[in-house]
C-alpha cells in the first residue's frame, strides 16, 4: 500500500473524516437517556389504580362452580304386577311418631350443614382465586408502569437525539428501536411492529408517487401554468405559488419536496429575473415577499390533507390509538373552508405587512409561457401521472362509499399503475431515499407512541392533566391546551418530533376535559402544521427557503408570529363555524 493511500486512510479515520454520531449531541442524548431510564422508576411512584389507564384494575370474576348434573333416571319397562292383597296398615305409636320426626329433623339439619359447608368452601375458593387474580393484575400493572417509564426514557432520548441531530433522523430512530429491544423494555416483535403499520406505508407510497411529478415535469408544468394565469402582479405570483402547492399537496407528502424541490426554484428564478438578489437591498423588490409567502402557504396546504405532510398520518395513528377515527375525506372536508380562506388571506396579509417594491410583473407571464413552450406539449407519461393522481383523489375521497377501501390499498394500486406504465421504474423506487428514511423513523416513533399508550403512560398523563382543567368548560379548556400545544413549537425543529412527543397526550387531556374527540383530534392535527410557520427551523422547507438569503431572521420570526395569529383566527373562528355545520361539535 502506498504512503498516500495510508495517509488517506488515516485521514478518513480521523476527526475530519468521521461519519458517525456527533460526539457532543450524542453524549448529551446518552446522558439524558441513562438518567431518565434509571431515575424515573425511583422518582415516579406507581400511580393509584384508578388513575392508571383511566380506570381501576379489577380482577376478572371467577365463574361460580357449576352444580353437578343430576343423573337422569332411565325408564324401565314396568314389570307385570301380581295382585297382592294389601296388608292392613298398623297405626304408629306416639313414641314411634316422635322418633320418626326426630330422625327427619336430624337428616334435614345435616343436609343444611353440608350445603352450608359446601357453599363456604366454594366461596373460599372463589375469594382465593379473585385475590390471586387481583395480585397478578396489580403485579402486571406495576411491571407495565416500570416498562412504560423505561420506554418513555427511550422515547424522550430519541426525540432529543433527533432535535440535536446526533445522527440523521432515521439512524437515531434505529438506535432507539435497538435499545428498546436490548433493554427488554419490549420484545423484539413489539419493537419492530411499527414496520407493519399500514399508515406508515401510506406515507412511504405517497413519497414514491410524488417522484412521478418531478420526474415527468408535471409539477413544474402546473407551477408555470399558474404563473402564466396569475403572474401579472406580484400578489398574483404569490397566489400562483399557493395554487401550485395546493394542487400538489394531496399526492406529495413531503412538504420539503413541494416547497424546496418544486416551488422554491421557480420562485427564486422569478425574483432574480426582476433583479431581486438575496442578501442585498434588492431582496425587498420581490424575493423576500415571495419567500415568506411560499413558506406560509406551504404550512397551510400541509394542514389541508392527510397525505400532505409526513407527520399527519402519525397524528391519525395516535388518534386511532385513543379510539378516534380520522379518514382522508373527513380530514380534507374539515380543512376545506378554513384552508381555502387562509390561502386567500395569508398572502394578502404578508403583502400588506411586507409590501414588495415591485408590484407589477408582466414579464413573469412571458417567462412562464416561455418555460411552458420549452416543456412542449404534455407527454404520455405526464398524462399517465395526471390520471393516477386524479384516480387516487377519487379513491381517497370516496373510500367509504367504495366499501371502506383502505387509503394504503389505493396508494399501492396507484404505484403499481405508475410502474406498469413506465412513469416510474424500480431504480426510482430504490433511489427515493426520503421514503426509506421516513419508513424507519416513522416506524420507530409510531411503535414507541403506541406502546406508551398501551402501557398506560398517555392515559395516566391525560387523566392527571384533565384534573387541572376540570374547573373550566370544555371550550375554554381546549383552547388553552391547543394554544399551549401551538406555541410550544418554538422549542421544536421538526413537526414530526412535536407530534410524536405531545399530540397523543394533549389529545387525551382534551378529550378528558370534555372536548368532542374528532374535533379535538383534527384541530390539534391542523395546528401540527400551522405552528411551523413561526420559525426558520420549524419544518423541512424552512431551512431550504430561509437558506435562499432573501429574508433576515428577525423579519422571518416577526412575520411568523403575526401570521400565526391570523391562522388561529381563521382556523378556530371561521373553522369553528364550519365544523359546527359539519356536526363535529
Coordinates of C-alpha atoms in Angstrom, one line a residue:
X1 CA 0.0 0.0 0.0
X2 CA 1.4 3.4 -0.9
X3 CA 2.1 6.1 1.6
X4 CA -0.5 8.3 0.1
X5 CA -3.2 5.7 0.5
X6 CA -2.1 5.0 4.1
X7 CA -2.3 8.7 4.9
X8 CA -5.6 8.9 3.1
X9 CA -7.0 6.1 5.2
X10 CA -5.7 7.7 8.3
X11 CA -7.3 10.9 7.4
X12 CA -10.6 9.3 6.7
X13 CA -10.5 7.7 10.1
X14 CA -9.6 10.9 11.8
X15 CA -11.9 13.6 13.1
X16 CA -12.2 15.3 9.7
X17 CA -13.5 12.1 8.1
X18 CA -15.7 10.9 11.0
X19 CA -19.0 9.7 9.6
X20 CA -20.6 8.6 12.9
X21 CA -22.5 10.4 15.6
X22 CA -21.7 13.9 16.5
X23 CA -19.9 13.5 19.9
X24 CA -21.5 16.4 21.8
X25 CA -25.1 15.8 20.9
X26 CA -24.6 12.0 21.1
X27 CA -23.1 12.2 24.6
X28 CA -25.9 14.6 25.8
X29 CA -28.6 12.3 24.4
X30 CA -26.9 9.2 26.1
X31 CA -26.6 11.0 29.4
X32 CA -30.2 12.1 29.4
X33 CA -31.4 8.7 28.4
X34 CA -29.4 7.0 31.3
X35 CA -30.7 9.5 33.8
X36 CA -34.3 9.0 32.8
X37 CA -34.1 5.3 32.4
X38 CA -32.7 4.6 35.8
X39 CA -34.1 7.6 37.6
X40 CA -37.7 7.7 36.6
X41 CA -38.7 4.4 38.2
X42 CA -37.2 5.6 41.5
X43 CA -38.7 9.1 41.4
X44 CA -42.1 8.5 39.9
X45 CA -44.2 6.2 42.0
X46 CA -46.8 3.8 40.6
X47 CA -50.0 5.8 40.4
X48 CA -53.2 4.7 42.0
X49 CA -55.0 2.0 40.1
X50 CA -57.9 4.4 39.5
X51 CA -55.7 6.8 37.5
X52 CA -53.7 4.1 35.7
X53 CA -55.1 3.6 32.2
X54 CA -58.0 5.7 33.2
X55 CA -59.8 3.0 35.3
X56 CA -59.2 0.9 38.3
X57 CA -57.8 -2.6 37.9
X58 CA -60.4 -5.1 38.6
X59 CA -59.8 -8.8 38.9
X60 CA -61.6 -11.0 36.5
X61 CA -64.6 -12.6 38.2
X62 CA -64.3 -16.3 38.8
X63 CA -67.4 -18.0 37.4
X64 CA -69.4 -19.9 40.1
X65 CA -69.0 -23.6 40.3
X66 CA -71.5 -25.4 38.3
X67 CA -73.7 -27.9 40.2
X68 CA -73.1 -31.5 39.4
X69 CA -75.6 -32.8 36.9
X70 CA -78.3 -34.9 38.3
X71 CA -78.3 -38.4 37.0
X72 CA -81.2 -39.0 34.7
X73 CA -83.5 -41.8 35.6
X74 CA -83.5 -44.4 32.9
X75 CA -87.0 -45.6 32.0
X76 CA -87.6 -49.2 32.8
X77 CA -90.2 -51.4 31.4
X78 CA -92.9 -52.0 34.0
X79 CA -93.0 -55.5 35.4
X80 CA -96.2 -57.4 35.3
X81 CA -98.0 -56.7 38.5
X82 CA -99.0 -59.7 40.7
X83 CA -102.2 -58.9 42.6
X84 CA -101.3 -59.0 46.3
X85 CA -103.8 -58.3 48.9
X86 CA -102.9 -55.1 50.7
X87 CA -101.7 -55.6 54.3
X88 CA -103.6 -53.6 56.8
X89 CA -101.5 -50.6 58.0
X90 CA -100.6 -50.7 61.6
X91 CA -101.1 -47.4 63.4
X92 CA -97.8 -45.9 64.8
X93 CA -97.5 -45.4 68.5
X94 CA -96.7 -41.9 69.9
X95 CA -93.2 -42.9 70.6
X96 CA -92.6 -44.1 67.1
X97 CA -94.0 -40.9 65.6
X98 CA -91.7 -38.8 67.8
X99 CA -88.7 -40.9 66.8
X100 CA -89.6 -40.5 63.1
X101 CA -89.9 -36.8 63.4
X102 CA -86.6 -36.5 65.2
X103 CA -84.8 -38.6 62.6
X104 CA -86.2 -36.5 59.8
X105 CA -85.2 -33.3 61.6
X106 CA -81.6 -34.6 62.1
X107 CA -81.4 -35.6 58.4
X108 CA -82.6 -32.1 57.3
X109 CA -80.2 -30.4 59.7
X110 CA -77.3 -32.5 58.4
X111 CA -78.2 -31.7 54.8
X112 CA -78.3 -28.0 55.6
X113 CA -74.9 -28.1 57.3
X114 CA -73.4 -30.0 54.4
X115 CA -74.9 -27.4 52.0
X116 CA -73.5 -24.5 54.1
X117 CA -70.1 -26.1 54.3
X118 CA -70.1 -26.6 50.5
X119 CA -71.1 -23.0 49.9
X120 CA -68.4 -21.8 52.3
X121 CA -65.8 -23.9 50.6
X122 CA -66.8 -22.6 47.2
X123 CA -66.8 -19.0 48.4
X124 CA -63.4 -19.5 49.9
X125 CA -62.1 -21.0 46.6
X126 CA -63.7 -18.1 44.7
X127 CA -62.2 -15.5 47.1
X128 CA -58.8 -17.0 46.8
X129 CA -59.0 -17.1 43.0
X130 CA -60.1 -13.4 43.0
X131 CA -57.4 -12.4 45.4
X132 CA -54.8 -14.2 43.2
X133 CA -56.1 -12.6 40.1
X134 CA -56.1 -9.2 41.8
X135 CA -52.5 -9.7 42.9
X136 CA -51.5 -10.8 39.4
X137 CA -53.2 -7.8 37.9
X138 CA -51.5 -5.5 40.4
X139 CA -48.1 -7.1 39.7
X140 CA -48.7 -6.7 36.0
X141 CA -49.8 -3.1 36.4
X142 CA -46.6 -2.2 38.4
X143 CA -44.4 -4.1 35.8
X144 CA -46.2 -2.2 33.0
X145 CA -45.7 1.1 34.7
X146 CA -41.9 0.5 35.0
X147 CA -41.8 -0.6 31.4
X148 CA -43.7 2.5 30.5
X149 CA -41.2 4.7 32.3
X150 CA -38.3 2.9 30.6
X151 CA -40.0 3.3 27.2
X152 CA -40.7 7.0 28.0
X153 CA -37.0 7.5 28.7
X154 CA -36.0 5.8 25.4
X155 CA -38.7 7.9 23.6
X156 CA -37.6 11.2 25.0
X157 CA -33.9 10.4 24.3
X158 CA -34.9 9.5 20.7
X159 CA -36.7 12.8 20.3
X160 CA -33.8 14.8 21.8
X161 CA -31.3 12.9 19.6
X162 CA -33.4 13.9 16.5
X163 CA -33.6 17.6 17.7
X164 CA -29.9 17.8 18.4
X165 CA -29.1 15.9 15.2
X166 CA -26.7 13.5 16.9
X167 CA -27.3 11.3 13.8
X168 CA -29.6 11.6 10.9
X169 CA -33.2 11.1 11.9
X170 CA -33.5 7.5 10.6
X171 CA -30.3 6.5 12.3
X172 CA -31.4 7.9 15.7
X173 CA -34.7 6.0 15.3
X174 CA -33.0 2.8 14.5
X175 CA -30.8 3.1 17.6
X176 CA -33.9 3.8 19.6
X177 CA -35.5 0.5 18.3
X178 CA -32.3 -1.4 19.2
X179 CA -32.3 0.0 22.8
X180 CA -36.0 -0.8 23.2
X181 CA -35.3 -4.5 22.4
X182 CA -31.9 -4.9 24.0
X183 CA -33.1 -3.4 27.3
X184 CA -36.1 -5.9 27.4
X185 CA -38.5 -3.0 27.6
X186 CA -40.4 -4.5 24.7
X187 CA -40.0 -7.8 22.9
X188 CA -38.2 -7.8 19.5
X189 CA -41.6 -8.5 17.8
X190 CA -43.1 -5.5 19.5
X191 CA -40.1 -3.3 18.9
X192 CA -40.3 -4.0 15.1
X193 CA -44.2 -3.8 15.0
X194 CA -44.2 -0.3 13.5
X195 CA -42.9 -1.5 10.2
X196 CA -46.1 -3.4 9.6
X197 CA -48.3 -0.4 10.2
X198 CA -50.4 0.4 7.1
X199 CA -50.5 4.1 7.9
X200 CA -46.7 4.2 7.7
X201 CA -46.7 2.5 4.3
X202 CA -49.3 5.1 3.1
X203 CA -46.8 7.9 3.5
X204 CA -44.0 5.8 2.0
X205 CA -46.1 5.0 -1.0
X206 CA -47.0 8.7 -1.4
X207 CA -43.3 9.6 -1.5
X208 CA -42.9 7.2 -4.4
X209 CA -45.9 8.6 -6.2
X210 CA -44.7 12.2 -5.7
X211 CA -41.5 11.3 -7.5
X212 CA -43.6 11.0 -10.7
X213 CA -44.5 14.7 -10.5
X214 CA -40.8 15.7 -10.5
X215 CA -39.6 13.1 -13.0
X216 CA -42.2 13.7 -15.6
X217 CA -42.0 17.5 -15.2
X218 CA -45.8 17.7 -14.4
X219 CA -45.1 19.5 -11.2
X220 CA -43.1 22.3 -13.0
X221 CA -45.8 22.4 -15.8
X222 CA -48.5 23.0 -13.2
X223 CA -46.5 25.7 -11.5
X224 CA -45.7 27.6 -14.7
X225 CA -49.3 27.3 -15.8
X226 CA -50.4 29.1 -12.6
X227 CA -47.7 31.7 -13.1
X228 CA -48.9 32.4 -16.7
X229 CA -52.5 32.8 -15.4
X230 CA -51.9 34.8 -12.2
X231 CA -48.5 36.4 -12.7
X232 CA -49.2 39.9 -14.0
X233 CA -48.8 41.3 -10.4
X234 CA -46.5 40.2 -7.6
X235 CA -49.5 39.4 -5.4
X236 CA -50.8 37.2 -8.3
X237 CA -47.5 35.4 -8.4
X238 CA -47.9 34.6 -4.7
X239 CA -51.3 33.2 -5.4
X240 CA -49.8 31.2 -8.2
X241 CA -47.3 29.7 -5.7
X242 CA -50.2 28.9 -3.3
X243 CA -52.3 27.3 -6.1
X244 CA -49.3 25.1 -7.1
X245 CA -48.7 24.0 -3.6
X246 CA -52.4 23.3 -3.1
X247 CA -52.7 21.1 -6.3
X248 CA -49.6 19.1 -5.4
X249 CA -50.3 18.7 -1.7
X250 CA -52.6 15.7 -1.7
X251 CA -50.1 13.5 -3.5
X252 CA -46.8 14.8 -2.2
X253 CA -46.4 14.1 1.5
X254 CA -43.1 15.8 1.7
X255 CA -43.7 19.5 2.3
X256 CA -39.9 19.9 1.7
X257 CA -40.3 18.3 -1.7
X258 CA -43.1 20.7 -2.6
X259 CA -41.7 23.9 -1.1
X260 CA -38.0 23.2 -1.7
X261 CA -38.0 21.0 -4.7
X262 CA -40.7 22.5 -6.9
X263 CA -41.8 25.9 -5.7
X264 CA -38.5 27.3 -4.5
X265 CA -36.5 27.1 -7.7
X266 CA -39.3 28.7 -9.7
X267 CA -39.8 31.4 -7.1
X268 CA -36.0 32.1 -6.9
X269 CA -35.7 32.4 -10.7
X270 CA -38.6 34.8 -10.9
X271 CA -37.1 37.0 -8.2
X272 CA -33.6 37.1 -9.9
X273 CA -35.3 37.9 -13.2
X274 CA -36.5 41.1 -11.7
X275 CA -33.2 41.9 -10.2
X276 CA -34.1 40.9 -6.6
X277 CA -31.0 39.3 -5.2
X278 CA -30.6 37.6 -1.8
X279 CA -28.6 39.3 0.9
X280 CA -28.9 42.7 -0.8
X281 CA -31.2 45.7 -0.5
X282 CA -32.9 44.5 -3.7
X283 CA -34.2 41.5 -1.8
X284 CA -37.2 43.7 -0.9
X285 CA -38.1 44.1 -4.6
X286 CA -39.8 40.8 -4.7
X287 CA -37.7 37.9 -3.3
X288 CA -38.4 38.3 0.4
X289 CA -42.1 38.7 -0.2
X290 CA -42.3 35.5 -2.4
X291 CA -40.1 33.6 0.1
X292 CA -42.3 34.4 3.1
X293 CA -45.5 33.7 1.1
X294 CA -44.2 30.4 -0.3
X295 CA -43.3 29.2 3.2
X296 CA -46.5 30.2 4.9
X297 CA -48.8 28.8 2.2
X298 CA -46.8 25.5 2.4
X299 CA -47.8 25.3 6.1
X300 CA -51.4 25.9 5.2
X301 CA -51.6 23.3 2.4
X302 CA -49.8 20.8 4.6
X303 CA -52.7 21.1 7.1
X304 CA -55.4 20.6 4.5
X305 CA -54.8 16.9 3.5
X306 CA -53.9 13.8 5.4
X307 CA -51.2 13.0 2.9
X308 CA -49.7 16.5 2.6
X309 CA -47.2 16.2 5.4
X310 CA -45.3 13.2 6.8
X311 CA -46.4 13.7 10.4
X312 CA -50.2 13.9 9.5
X313 CA -50.6 10.1 9.3
X314 CA -48.7 9.9 12.6
X315 CA -51.4 12.1 14.2
X316 CA -54.1 9.9 12.6
X317 CA -52.4 6.8 14.1
X318 CA -52.1 8.3 17.6
X319 CA -55.7 9.5 17.5
X320 CA -56.7 6.0 16.4
X321 CA -54.9 4.6 19.5
X322 CA -57.3 6.7 21.5
X323 CA -60.3 5.3 19.6
X324 CA -60.7 8.4 17.5
X325 CA -61.1 7.7 13.8
X326 CA -59.9 10.2 11.2
X327 CA -60.4 9.4 7.5
X328 CA -58.8 11.0 4.4
X329 CA -62.0 12.5 3.3
X330 CA -63.1 13.7 6.7
X331 CA -59.8 15.5 7.2
X332 CA -60.0 17.2 3.8
X333 CA -63.6 18.2 4.3
X334 CA -62.9 19.7 7.7
X335 CA -59.9 21.7 6.4
X336 CA -61.6 22.8 3.2
X337 CA -63.2 26.1 4.2
X338 CA -60.5 27.4 6.7
X339 CA -57.7 26.2 4.4
X340 CA -59.0 28.0 1.3
X341 CA -59.7 31.2 3.2
X342 CA -56.2 31.1 4.7
X343 CA -54.7 30.6 1.2
X344 CA -56.5 33.8 0.1
X345 CA -55.9 35.8 3.3
X346 CA -52.3 34.9 4.3
X347 CA -50.6 36.1 1.0
X348 CA -52.6 39.4 1.2
X349 CA -51.7 40.0 4.8
X350 CA -48.0 39.4 4.0
X351 CA -48.4 41.7 1.0
X352 CA -49.7 44.5 3.3
X353 CA -47.2 43.9 6.1
X354 CA -44.1 43.3 3.9
X355 CA -45.0 45.0 0.7
X356 CA -42.7 44.2 -2.2
X357 CA -41.1 47.2 -4.1
X358 CA -42.1 45.7 -7.4
X359 CA -45.9 45.1 -7.6
X360 CA -46.4 44.8 -11.4
X361 CA -44.8 41.8 -13.1
X362 CA -45.9 41.4 -16.7
X363 CA -42.6 39.8 -17.6
X364 CA -43.4 36.9 -15.3
X365 CA -46.2 35.8 -17.6
X366 CA -43.8 35.9 -20.6
X367 CA -41.2 33.9 -18.7
X368 CA -43.8 31.3 -17.6
X369 CA -45.1 30.9 -21.1
X370 CA -41.5 30.5 -22.4
X371 CA -40.9 27.7 -19.9
X372 CA -44.1 26.1 -21.0
X373 CA -43.0 26.2 -24.6
X374 CA -39.7 24.6 -23.6
X375 CA -41.6 21.8 -21.9
X376 CA -43.5 21.2 -25.1
X377 CA -46.9 19.5 -25.4
X378 CA -47.9 17.4 -22.5
X379 CA -46.3 14.0 -22.8
X380 CA -47.7 10.5 -22.5
X381 CA -46.1 9.9 -19.1
X382 CA -47.4 13.2 -17.8
X383 CA -50.9 12.1 -18.8
X384 CA -50.4 8.8 -17.0
X385 CA -49.2 10.7 -13.9
X386 CA -52.2 13.0 -14.0
X387 CA -54.6 10.1 -14.5
X388 CA -53.1 8.3 -11.5
X389 CA -53.3 11.5 -9.4
X390 CA -57.0 12.0 -10.2
X391 CA -57.7 8.3 -9.6
X392 CA -56.1 8.4 -6.2
X393 CA -58.0 11.5 -5.2
X394 CA -61.3 9.8 -6.2
X395 CA -60.4 6.6 -4.3
X396 CA -59.3 8.6 -1.2
X397 CA -62.3 10.9 -1.1
X398 CA -64.9 8.2 -1.7
X399 CA -63.2 5.4 0.2
X400 CA -66.3 4.9 2.5
X401 CA -68.6 4.6 -0.5
X402 CA -66.3 2.1 -2.1
X403 CA -66.6 -0.4 0.7
X404 CA -64.2 1.2 3.2
X405 CA -61.3 1.0 0.8
X406 CA -58.1 1.5 2.7
X407 CA -56.1 4.5 1.6
X408 CA -52.9 2.5 1.6
X409 CA -54.5 0.0 -0.8
X410 CA -55.4 2.8 -3.1
X411 CA -51.8 4.2 -3.0
X412 CA -50.4 0.8 -3.6
X413 CA -52.6 0.4 -6.7
X414 CA -51.6 3.8 -7.9
X415 CA -47.9 3.0 -7.6
X416 CA -48.5 -0.3 -9.4
X417 CA -50.0 1.7 -12.4
X418 CA -47.0 4.1 -12.5
X419 CA -44.6 1.1 -12.6
X420 CA -46.6 -0.7 -15.2
X421 CA -46.8 2.3 -17.5
X422 CA -43.2 3.2 -17.1
X423 CA -43.7 6.5 -15.4
X424 CA -41.5 5.1 -12.6
X425 CA -39.1 2.2 -12.6
X426 CA -37.6 0.2 -9.8
X427 CA -34.5 2.3 -9.7
X428 CA -36.7 5.3 -9.0
X429 CA -38.2 3.4 -6.0
X430 CA -34.8 2.3 -4.7
X431 CA -33.3 5.8 -5.0
X432 CA -36.2 7.6 -3.2
X433 CA -34.1 7.8 -0.1
X434 CA -36.6 10.2 1.6
X435 CA -39.3 7.4 1.6
X436 CA -37.0 4.8 3.1
X437 CA -35.7 7.2 5.7
X438 CA -39.3 8.1 6.6
X439 CA -40.2 4.4 6.9
X440 CA -37.5 3.9 9.6
X441 CA -38.1 6.9 11.8
X442 CA -41.8 6.8 11.3
X443 CA -42.0 3.2 12.3
X444 CA -39.9 3.8 15.4
X445 CA -41.9 6.8 16.7
X446 CA -45.3 5.1 15.9
X447 CA -44.2 2.0 17.8
X448 CA -43.0 3.9 20.9
X449 CA -46.0 6.2 21.0
X450 CA -48.4 3.2 20.6
X451 CA -46.9 1.3 23.4
X452 CA -46.7 4.3 25.7
X453 CA -50.5 4.4 25.3
X454 CA -50.8 0.6 25.8
X455 CA -48.6 0.6 28.9
X456 CA -50.8 3.4 30.4
X457 CA -48.5 6.4 30.3
X458 CA -50.6 8.5 27.9
X459 CA -54.0 7.7 29.7
X460 CA -52.4 8.4 33.1
X461 CA -51.0 11.7 31.9
X462 CA -54.3 12.6 30.3
X463 CA -56.2 11.7 33.5
X464 CA -53.8 13.7 35.7
X465 CA -53.8 16.8 33.4
X466 CA -57.5 16.6 32.9
X467 CA -57.9 17.4 36.6
X468 CA -56.1 20.6 36.2
X469 CA -58.6 22.0 33.6
X470 CA -61.6 20.3 35.1
X471 CA -63.0 23.5 36.5
X472 CA -63.3 25.0 33.1
X473 CA -65.9 24.4 30.4
X474 CA -64.5 22.2 27.6
X475 CA -64.3 25.1 25.1
X476 CA -62.1 27.2 27.4
X477 CA -60.0 24.2 28.5
X478 CA -59.5 23.0 24.9
X479 CA -58.5 26.5 23.7
X480 CA -55.9 26.8 26.4
X481 CA -54.5 23.3 25.6
X482 CA -54.5 24.0 21.9
X483 CA -52.6 27.3 22.3
X484 CA -50.0 25.8 24.6
X485 CA -49.6 23.0 22.0
X486 CA -49.3 25.5 19.2
X487 CA -46.7 27.9 20.7
X488 CA -44.6 25.2 22.2
X489 CA -43.3 24.6 18.7
X490 CA -40.7 27.3 19.3
X491 CA -38.8 24.5 21.1
X492 CA -39.0 22.1 18.2
X493 CA -37.2 21.8 14.8
X494 CA -39.5 19.2 13.4
X495 CA -43.2 18.8 13.1
X496 CA -42.8 15.0 13.5
X497 CA -40.9 15.3 16.7
X498 CA -43.6 17.7 18.1
X499 CA -46.4 15.4 17.1
X500 CA -44.7 12.3 18.4
X501 CA -43.9 13.8 21.8
X502 CA -47.1 15.9 22.5
X503 CA -50.0 15.1 20.3
X504 CA -51.4 12.0 22.0
X505 CA -51.0 13.5 25.5
X506 CA -52.7 16.8 24.6
X507 CA -55.5 14.9 22.7
X508 CA -56.1 12.7 25.7
X509 CA -56.3 15.6 28.1
X510 CA -58.6 17.5 25.7
X511 CA -61.0 14.5 25.5
X512 CA -60.9 14.1 29.3
X513 CA -61.8 17.8 29.6
X514 CA -64.9 17.1 27.5
X515 CA -63.9 18.2 24.0
X516 CA -65.5 16.3 21.2
X517 CA -62.9 13.6 20.3
X518 CA -62.9 14.0 16.5
X519 CA -62.9 17.9 16.7
X520 CA -60.0 17.8 19.2
X521 CA -58.0 15.4 17.1
X522 CA -58.5 17.4 13.9
X523 CA -57.7 20.8 15.4
X524 CA -54.5 19.6 17.0
X525 CA -53.6 17.9 13.7
X526 CA -54.2 21.2 11.8
X527 CA -52.1 23.1 14.4
X528 CA -49.4 20.4 13.9
X529 CA -48.8 22.0 10.5
X530 CA -49.6 25.7 11.1
X531 CA -47.3 26.2 14.0
X532 CA -44.3 25.5 11.8
X533 CA -44.6 28.9 10.2
X534 CA -43.3 30.8 13.3
X535 CA -39.6 30.0 12.9
X536 CA -36.9 29.5 10.3
X537 CA -36.3 25.9 11.5
X538 CA -39.9 24.8 12.3
X539 CA -40.2 22.2 9.5
X540 CA -38.4 20.8 6.4
X541 CA -39.0 23.7 3.9
X542 CA -37.9 26.3 6.4
X543 CA -34.2 26.0 6.2
X544 CA -34.5 25.5 2.4
X545 CA -36.4 28.7 1.8
X546 CA -34.6 30.6 4.6
X547 CA -31.3 29.5 3.0
X548 CA -32.0 31.4 -0.1
X549 CA -31.0 34.5 1.8
X550 CA -33.9 36.7 0.9
X551 CA -35.3 37.1 4.5
X552 CA -33.5 38.0 7.7
X553 CA -34.1 36.0 10.9
X554 CA -35.8 38.9 12.7
X555 CA -38.2 39.5 9.8
X556 CA -38.9 35.8 9.5
X557 CA -39.8 35.5 13.2
X558 CA -41.9 38.7 13.3
X559 CA -43.9 37.7 10.3
X560 CA -44.2 34.2 11.5
X561 CA -45.7 35.3 14.8
X562 CA -48.1 37.7 13.1
X563 CA -49.3 35.1 10.6
X564 CA -49.8 32.6 13.5
X565 CA -52.4 35.0 14.9
X566 CA -54.1 35.2 11.5
X567 CA -54.1 31.4 11.1
X568 CA -55.5 30.8 14.6
X569 CA -58.3 33.4 14.0
X570 CA -59.2 31.8 10.6
X571 CA -59.0 28.1 11.7
X572 CA -60.6 28.5 15.1
X573 CA -63.1 31.3 14.3
X574 CA -64.3 30.6 10.8
X575 CA -63.2 26.9 11.0
X576 CA -65.2 26.5 14.2
X577 CA -68.4 27.7 12.4
X578 CA -67.7 25.3 9.5
X579 CA -67.1 22.4 11.9
X580 CA -70.4 23.2 13.6
X581 CA -72.1 22.9 10.2
X582 CA -70.4 19.5 9.8
X583 CA -71.6 18.4 13.2
X584 CA -68.2 18.0 14.8
X585 CA -69.4 19.8 17.9

